[in-house]
XYZ file of N, CA and C in Angstrom:
540
model
N 96.747 96.011 75.078
C 97.839 96.892 75.093
C 97.117 98.240 74.340
N 97.048 99.496 74.917
C 96.627 100.513 73.929
C 98.003 101.072 72.891
N 97.071 101.360 71.727
C 97.753 101.845 70.562
C 98.010 103.094 70.716
N 98.942 103.119 69.637
C 100.064 104.377 69.649
C 99.704 104.871 68.626
N 100.047 106.481 68.707
C 99.986 107.189 67.406
C 101.070 107.958 67.188
N 101.822 107.928 67.478
C 103.254 108.350 66.988
C 104.577 107.179 66.684
N 105.271 107.665 65.760
C 106.097 106.288 65.382
C 107.022 105.749 66.587
N 107.060 106.559 67.642
C 108.128 105.613 68.527
C 107.351 104.848 69.126
N 106.181 104.675 69.617
C 105.718 104.267 70.439
C 105.369 104.419 71.679
N 105.678 105.235 71.999
C 105.646 105.932 73.711
C 104.346 106.664 73.914
N 103.387 106.380 73.151
C 101.871 106.876 73.425
C 101.425 105.720 73.956
N 101.817 104.344 74.204
C 101.192 103.614 74.519
C 101.205 103.710 76.320
N 99.843 102.742 77.057
C 99.734 103.352 78.341
C 101.066 103.312 79.129
N 101.842 102.106 78.948
C 102.734 101.817 79.578
C 104.183 102.654 79.683
N 103.903 103.390 78.919
C 104.951 104.186 78.510
C 104.593 105.953 78.909
N 103.659 106.059 79.242
C 102.942 107.700 79.885
C 103.976 107.842 81.126
N 104.681 108.867 80.990
C 105.302 109.362 82.335
C 104.203 110.178 83.265
N 104.928 110.396 84.225
C 104.447 111.119 85.106
C 104.922 111.990 86.208
N 104.813 112.586 86.788
C 105.672 113.672 87.607
C 106.568 114.749 86.938
N 105.947 114.542 85.556
C 107.295 115.565 85.104
C 107.084 117.375 85.079
N 105.727 117.616 85.216
C 104.992 118.821 85.310
C 105.479 119.438 86.755
N 105.137 118.566 87.725
C 105.711 118.710 89.326
C 107.276 119.078 89.450
N 108.116 118.389 88.543
C 109.449 118.419 89.207
C 109.443 119.683 88.206
N 109.277 119.454 86.915
C 109.511 120.992 86.132
C 109.298 122.482 86.909
N 107.781 122.117 87.803
C 107.817 123.664 88.312
C 108.160 123.877 89.657
N 108.578 122.564 89.993
C 109.376 122.848 91.377
C 110.925 123.412 91.138
N 111.415 122.954 89.940
C 112.848 123.290 89.763
C 112.624 124.938 89.087
N 111.687 125.101 88.318
C 111.815 126.402 87.988
C 111.397 127.564 89.069
N 110.614 126.821 90.059
C 109.822 127.865 91.297
C 111.345 128.005 92.059
N 112.077 126.894 92.280
C 113.062 127.296 93.113
C 114.047 128.195 92.254
N 113.991 128.404 91.168
C 115.034 129.262 90.598
C 114.113 130.568 90.522
N 113.068 130.838 90.567
C 112.405 132.095 90.712
C 112.843 132.471 91.744
N 112.355 131.605 93.060
C 112.720 132.038 94.574
C 114.236 132.393 94.696
N 115.400 131.599 94.236
C 116.497 131.957 94.462
C 116.916 133.486 93.578
N 116.437 133.357 92.380
C 116.618 134.737 91.437
C 116.238 136.050 92.300
N 114.801 136.004 93.159
C 114.214 137.119 93.666
C 115.084 137.913 95.092
N 115.452 136.299 95.486
C 116.388 136.637 96.734
C 117.562 137.341 96.252
N 118.261 137.044 95.422
C 119.689 137.378 95.009
C 119.454 138.879 94.197
N 118.456 139.095 93.910
C 118.278 139.927 92.976
C 118.142 141.142 93.454
N 117.005 140.891 94.647
C 116.854 141.743 96.005
C 117.663 142.642 96.546
N 118.874 141.540 96.892
C 120.040 141.876 97.709
C 121.191 142.603 96.707
N 121.112 142.154 95.784
C 121.663 142.903 94.595
C 121.633 144.454 94.481
N 120.641 145.281 94.319
C 119.988 146.366 94.045
C 119.660 146.783 95.717
N 120.112 145.887 96.647
C 119.852 146.810 97.980
C 118.507 146.582 98.694
N 117.665 146.236 98.080
C 116.195 145.688 98.742
C 116.068 144.467 98.696
N 116.631 143.346 99.971
C 116.304 142.375 99.822
C 115.058 141.823 100.445
N 115.043 140.693 99.548
C 113.860 139.826 100.266
C 114.224 138.667 101.174
N 114.055 138.897 102.463
C 114.345 138.229 103.518
C 115.747 138.534 103.952
N 116.750 137.579 104.227
C 118.032 137.880 104.961
C 118.874 138.778 103.510
N 119.541 139.428 103.949
C 120.134 140.318 102.747
C 121.339 139.336 102.739
N 121.599 139.085 101.167
C 122.572 138.137 100.873
C 123.916 138.879 100.241
N 125.151 138.463 101.006
C 126.332 138.837 100.424
C 126.581 138.831 98.935
N 127.694 139.592 98.194
C 127.422 139.419 96.872
C 127.970 138.012 96.273
N 129.118 137.903 97.378
C 129.290 136.197 96.425
C 128.148 134.957 96.604
N 127.719 135.465 98.055
C 126.066 134.442 98.188
C 125.082 134.940 96.861
N 124.870 136.266 96.750
C 123.727 136.431 96.016
C 123.968 135.558 94.284
N 125.472 135.685 94.092
C 125.992 135.604 92.976
C 126.064 134.168 92.554
N 125.869 133.137 93.755
C 125.924 131.675 93.929
C 124.744 131.569 93.830
N 123.795 131.984 94.369
C 122.131 132.034 94.212
C 121.765 131.919 92.741
N 122.239 133.018 92.066
C 122.136 133.178 90.465
C 122.724 132.079 89.835
N 123.706 131.508 90.145
C 124.041 130.120 89.389
C 123.643 128.860 89.718
N 122.964 128.668 91.040
C 122.188 127.903 91.233
C 120.985 127.916 90.932
N 120.403 129.201 90.455
C 118.675 129.240 89.838
C 119.010 128.695 88.703
N 120.111 129.036 87.977
C 120.413 128.609 86.334
C 120.523 127.016 86.684
N 121.223 126.469 87.506
C 120.958 125.111 87.509
C 119.914 124.671 87.810
N 118.945 125.241 88.524
C 117.646 124.658 88.880
C 116.441 124.603 87.196
N 116.903 125.763 86.549
C 116.382 126.058 85.146
C 116.836 124.833 84.310
N 118.004 124.807 84.490
C 118.686 123.575 83.215
C 117.768 122.287 83.719
N 118.108 122.122 85.107
C 117.619 120.536 85.325
C 116.136 120.735 84.827
N 115.435 121.453 85.283
C 113.799 121.275 84.882
C 113.778 121.131 83.582
N 114.603 122.124 82.776
C 114.352 121.951 81.230
C 114.753 120.560 80.580
N 115.956 120.071 81.260
C 116.321 118.673 80.870
C 115.318 117.923 81.157
N 114.459 117.715 82.198
C 113.498 117.073 82.579
C 112.069 117.079 81.742
N 112.034 118.182 81.449
C 110.826 118.703 80.350
C 111.058 118.262 78.993
N 112.695 117.867 78.632
C 113.318 116.972 77.495
C 113.057 115.533 77.717
N 112.475 115.091 78.800
C 112.580 113.538 78.859
C 113.791 113.035 79.346
N 115.237 113.549 79.848
C 116.015 113.301 79.931
C 116.350 112.403 81.299
N 116.693 111.042 80.986
C 116.625 110.132 81.966
C 117.916 110.753 83.174
N 118.958 111.208 83.134
C 119.806 111.728 83.916
C 119.257 112.560 84.471
N 118.534 113.403 84.537
C 117.611 114.418 85.265
C 116.452 113.787 86.076
N 116.127 112.975 85.248
C 114.838 112.211 86.095
C 115.399 111.446 87.541
N 116.940 110.673 87.301
C 117.865 110.367 88.303
C 117.969 111.542 89.633
N 118.459 112.568 89.024
C 118.660 113.950 89.864
C 117.844 114.167 90.103
N 116.762 114.218 89.999
C 115.264 114.521 90.952
C 115.079 113.619 91.923
N 114.986 112.565 91.330
C 114.463 111.747 92.540
C 115.771 111.762 93.699
N 116.749 111.497 93.262
C 117.864 111.853 94.095
C 117.602 112.900 95.406
N 117.635 114.343 94.695
C 117.507 115.554 95.216
C 116.080 115.413 95.994
N 115.357 115.273 96.010
C 113.715 115.022 96.474
C 113.877 114.058 97.563
N 114.730 113.053 97.487
C 115.004 112.057 98.538
C 115.738 112.823 99.863
N 116.637 113.608 99.175
C 117.480 114.535 100.090
C 116.683 115.286 100.756
N 115.589 116.025 100.329
C 115.040 117.034 100.712
C 113.770 116.874 101.972
N 113.520 115.213 101.655
C 112.786 114.424 102.489
C 113.134 114.333 103.856
N 114.653 113.981 103.522
C 115.645 113.463 105.167
C 115.922 115.135 105.675
N 116.009 115.886 104.792
C 116.461 117.283 105.266
C 115.265 117.926 106.302
N 113.879 117.383 105.966
C 112.825 118.401 105.862
C 112.548 117.452 107.448
N 113.257 116.212 108.137
C 112.622 115.754 109.502
C 113.280 116.547 110.363
N 113.909 117.194 110.673
C 114.365 117.805 111.396
C 113.515 119.403 111.483
N 113.009 119.438 110.308
C 111.673 121.009 110.743
C 110.668 120.593 111.481
N 110.045 119.247 111.545
C 109.336 118.545 112.578
C 109.078 119.367 113.695
N 110.115 119.164 114.640
C 110.022 119.451 116.119
C 109.607 121.195 116.103
N 110.605 121.899 115.489
C 110.334 123.432 115.107
C 108.823 124.028 114.928
N 108.129 123.387 113.867
C 107.180 123.654 113.830
C 105.870 123.331 114.713
N 105.991 122.241 115.430
C 105.170 121.561 116.488
C 105.498 122.887 117.521
N 106.480 123.033 118.086
C 106.755 124.218 119.101
C 106.470 125.447 118.840
N 106.334 126.046 117.689
C 105.925 127.333 116.782
C 104.491 126.814 116.898
N 103.775 126.395 116.770
C 102.123 125.902 116.711
C 101.823 126.233 117.860
N 102.303 125.346 119.488
C 102.147 125.247 120.417
C 102.394 126.862 120.911
N 102.938 127.293 120.806
C 103.689 128.759 121.281
C 102.861 130.043 120.223
N 101.911 129.297 119.491
C 101.133 130.878 119.016
C 102.202 131.383 117.937
N 103.376 130.958 117.387
C 104.297 132.170 116.667
C 103.584 131.906 115.287
N 102.825 132.961 114.866
C 102.110 132.650 113.528
C 103.441 133.050 112.438
N 104.602 133.818 113.067
C 105.422 134.512 111.928
C 106.272 133.031 111.631
N 106.116 131.902 112.075
C 107.000 131.313 111.601
C 106.489 130.295 111.390
N 105.075 129.958 111.447
C 104.133 128.722 111.104
C 104.236 128.957 109.427
N 104.341 130.252 109.096
C 103.734 130.182 107.911
C 105.171 129.383 106.734
N 106.322 129.881 107.105
C 107.579 129.277 106.537
C 107.587 127.888 107.056
N 107.428 127.245 108.006
C 107.698 126.325 108.480
C 106.584 125.388 107.697
N 105.322 125.506 107.901
C 104.296 124.612 107.240
C 104.571 124.590 105.668
N 104.980 125.860 105.266
C 105.293 125.717 103.838
C 106.366 124.618 103.377
N 107.665 124.718 104.488
C 108.640 123.757 104.405
C 108.211 122.619 104.465
N 107.319 121.937 105.010
C 106.821 120.495 105.519
C 105.665 120.199 104.116
N 105.004 121.220 103.478
C 104.224 120.979 102.439
C 105.428 120.106 101.245
N 106.281 121.111 101.333
C 107.326 120.919 99.938
C 108.283 119.557 100.353
N 108.838 119.366 101.497
C 109.327 118.142 102.323
C 108.691 116.892 102.105
N 107.163 117.158 102.738
C 106.625 115.858 102.919
C 105.466 115.513 102.073
N 104.670 116.408 101.216
C 104.194 116.291 100.537
C 105.091 116.540 99.047
N 105.299 117.539 98.345
C 105.744 117.639 97.191
C 106.927 116.749 96.637
N 107.870 116.547 97.794
C 108.923 115.732 97.473
C 108.573 114.150 97.412
N 108.003 113.619 98.276
C 107.152 112.409 98.121
C 106.565 111.957 97.250
N 105.435 112.987 96.869
C 104.661 112.584 95.542
C 105.617 112.767 94.431
N 106.866 113.705 94.074
C 107.401 113.768 92.829
C 108.480 112.207 92.973
N 108.844 111.972 94.076
C 109.674 110.647 94.217
C 108.815 109.811 93.265
N 107.667 109.263 93.864
C 106.794 108.518 93.639
C 105.955 108.353 92.360
N 106.152 109.548 91.548
C 105.760 109.613 90.403
C 106.609 109.446 89.178
N 107.844 109.815 89.665
C 108.438 109.814 88.777
C 109.759 107.965 88.695
N 109.127 107.491 89.948
C 109.538 105.831 89.798
C 108.533 104.914 89.321
N 107.610 105.711 88.968
C 106.424 104.985 88.310
C 106.935 103.892 87.052
N 106.624 102.986 86.954
C 106.486 102.168 85.775
C 106.964 102.963 84.435
N 105.844 103.791 83.989
C 106.011 104.447 82.749
C 106.978 105.606 82.641
N 107.122 106.443 83.736
C 108.034 106.929 84.204
C 108.984 106.640 83.571
N 110.004 105.556 84.342
C 111.177 104.839 84.475
C 111.348 104.495 82.727
N 109.854 104.002 81.976
C 110.403 103.640 80.531
C 110.484 104.857 79.883
N 109.988 106.065 80.080
C 109.839 106.886 79.209
C 110.975 107.995 79.556
N 111.585 108.209 80.480
C 112.867 108.934 80.779
C 113.759 108.394 80.137
N 114.623 108.962 79.258
C 115.797 108.342 78.790
C 115.642 107.964 77.170
N 114.272 107.315 76.983
C 114.196 106.885 75.770
C 113.140 107.532 74.958
N 112.612 108.444 75.313
C 112.189 109.366 74.282
C 112.727 110.512 73.878
N 112.356 110.406 72.350
C 113.330 111.566 71.628
C 112.643 113.407 72.131
N 113.793 113.864 72.483
C 113.906 115.020 72.904
C 112.480 115.926 72.378
N 112.443 115.799 70.870
C 111.428 116.658 70.183
C 110.264 116.013 70.294
N 110.195 114.744 70.504
C 108.477 114.466 70.949
C 107.892 114.756 72.595
N 109.474 114.537 73.355
C 109.131 115.247 74.735
C 108.418 116.577 74.562
N 109.303 117.750 74.223
C 108.993 119.114 74.100
C 107.429 119.342 73.293
N 107.279 118.273 72.473
C 106.236 118.504 71.684
C 105.184 118.292 72.778
N 104.765 117.224 73.764
C 104.238 117.049 74.698
C 104.195 117.817 75.714
N 105.209 118.362 76.265
C 105.561 119.503 77.317
C 105.396 121.047 76.747
N 104.562 121.489 75.839
C 104.356 122.796 75.407
C 103.053 123.003 75.618
N 102.377 123.931 74.988
C 101.289 124.660 74.803
C 100.686 124.890 76.479
N 99.484 124.069 76.336
C 98.760 124.466 77.728
C 99.793 123.933 79.254
N 100.292 122.702 78.725
C 101.553 122.293 80.018
C 102.223 123.162 80.543
N 102.834 123.825 79.373
C 103.957 124.605 79.756
C 103.294 125.937 80.210
N 102.276 126.577 79.722
C 101.599 127.604 80.665
C 101.376 127.129 81.977
N 100.489 125.971 82.290
C 100.198 125.749 83.812
C 101.406 125.225 84.728
N 102.535 124.765 84.009
C 104.123 124.466 84.773
C 104.331 126.059 85.110
N 104.554 126.916 83.995
C 105.306 128.156 84.595
C 104.476 129.039 85.217
N 103.008 128.790 85.538
C 102.255 129.569 86.334
C 102.490 128.993 88.226
N 102.635 127.903 88.079
C 102.990 127.044 88.880
C 104.089 127.185 89.799
N 105.692 127.239 88.728
C 106.610 127.684 88.860
C 106.804 129.200 89.425
N 106.129 130.442 88.851
C 106.167 131.447 89.331
C 105.304 131.786 90.847
N 104.158 131.147 90.532
C 103.530 131.224 92.617
C 104.308 130.556 93.302
N 104.895 129.670 93.279
C 105.735 128.743 94.069
C 106.973 129.504 94.456
N 107.381 129.935 93.280
C 108.670 130.686 93.598
C 108.350 131.961 94.493
N 107.042 132.657 93.957
C 107.025 133.933 94.846
C 106.500 133.767 96.426
N 105.923 132.664 96.434
C 105.128 132.164 97.902
C 106.450 131.849 98.640
N 107.547 131.200 98.486
C 108.854 130.870 98.895
C 109.726 132.191 99.382
N 109.661 132.736 97.969
C 110.641 133.904 98.367
C 110.027 135.228 99.241
N 108.999 135.095 99.432
C 107.991 136.207 100.100
C 107.772 135.656 101.889
N 107.938 134.329 101.719
C 107.945 133.909 103.059
C 108.552 134.414 104.368
N 107.332 134.759 105.328
C 108.214 135.734 106.027
C 109.163 135.093 106.960
N 110.450 135.953 107.229
C 111.517 135.192 107.973
C 111.619 135.344 109.457
């Protein structure tokens, strides 16, 4: 067994979490994408389809939920981990119907659709299953929910936080500006 360096004993190898940066950057990137779409519509310069006022405001509320879920995951919240696993499981199922239109768009040479569909396939069939697998690993199952939030924040700050925010912003912009 590996030695520990902190008083909680959560530095031992069997307690090392995984999937946090993927989950947090996904949630925050989703929030960035929703915020850009909503704000674009609210100021009269829509990104993608124009959103009505209620839909734009609803998007901002959903973006706030994404930010909160990402922050809860960053703090080691066990409930956030379970919500994340459920959400990504749902995304995999939602992604299945996208396979046929992607094949058809590829066969027809519809490059305008391919970018959005390929981006969706990457999210549904690469990112989401990877996130589920990482969060279900033994170290993650043990770590989330028992770690002290202060210790989790110390672990998930500095360079980790900068990299995660960078991925979130890049992913959010790629999704928001995907051609429709």
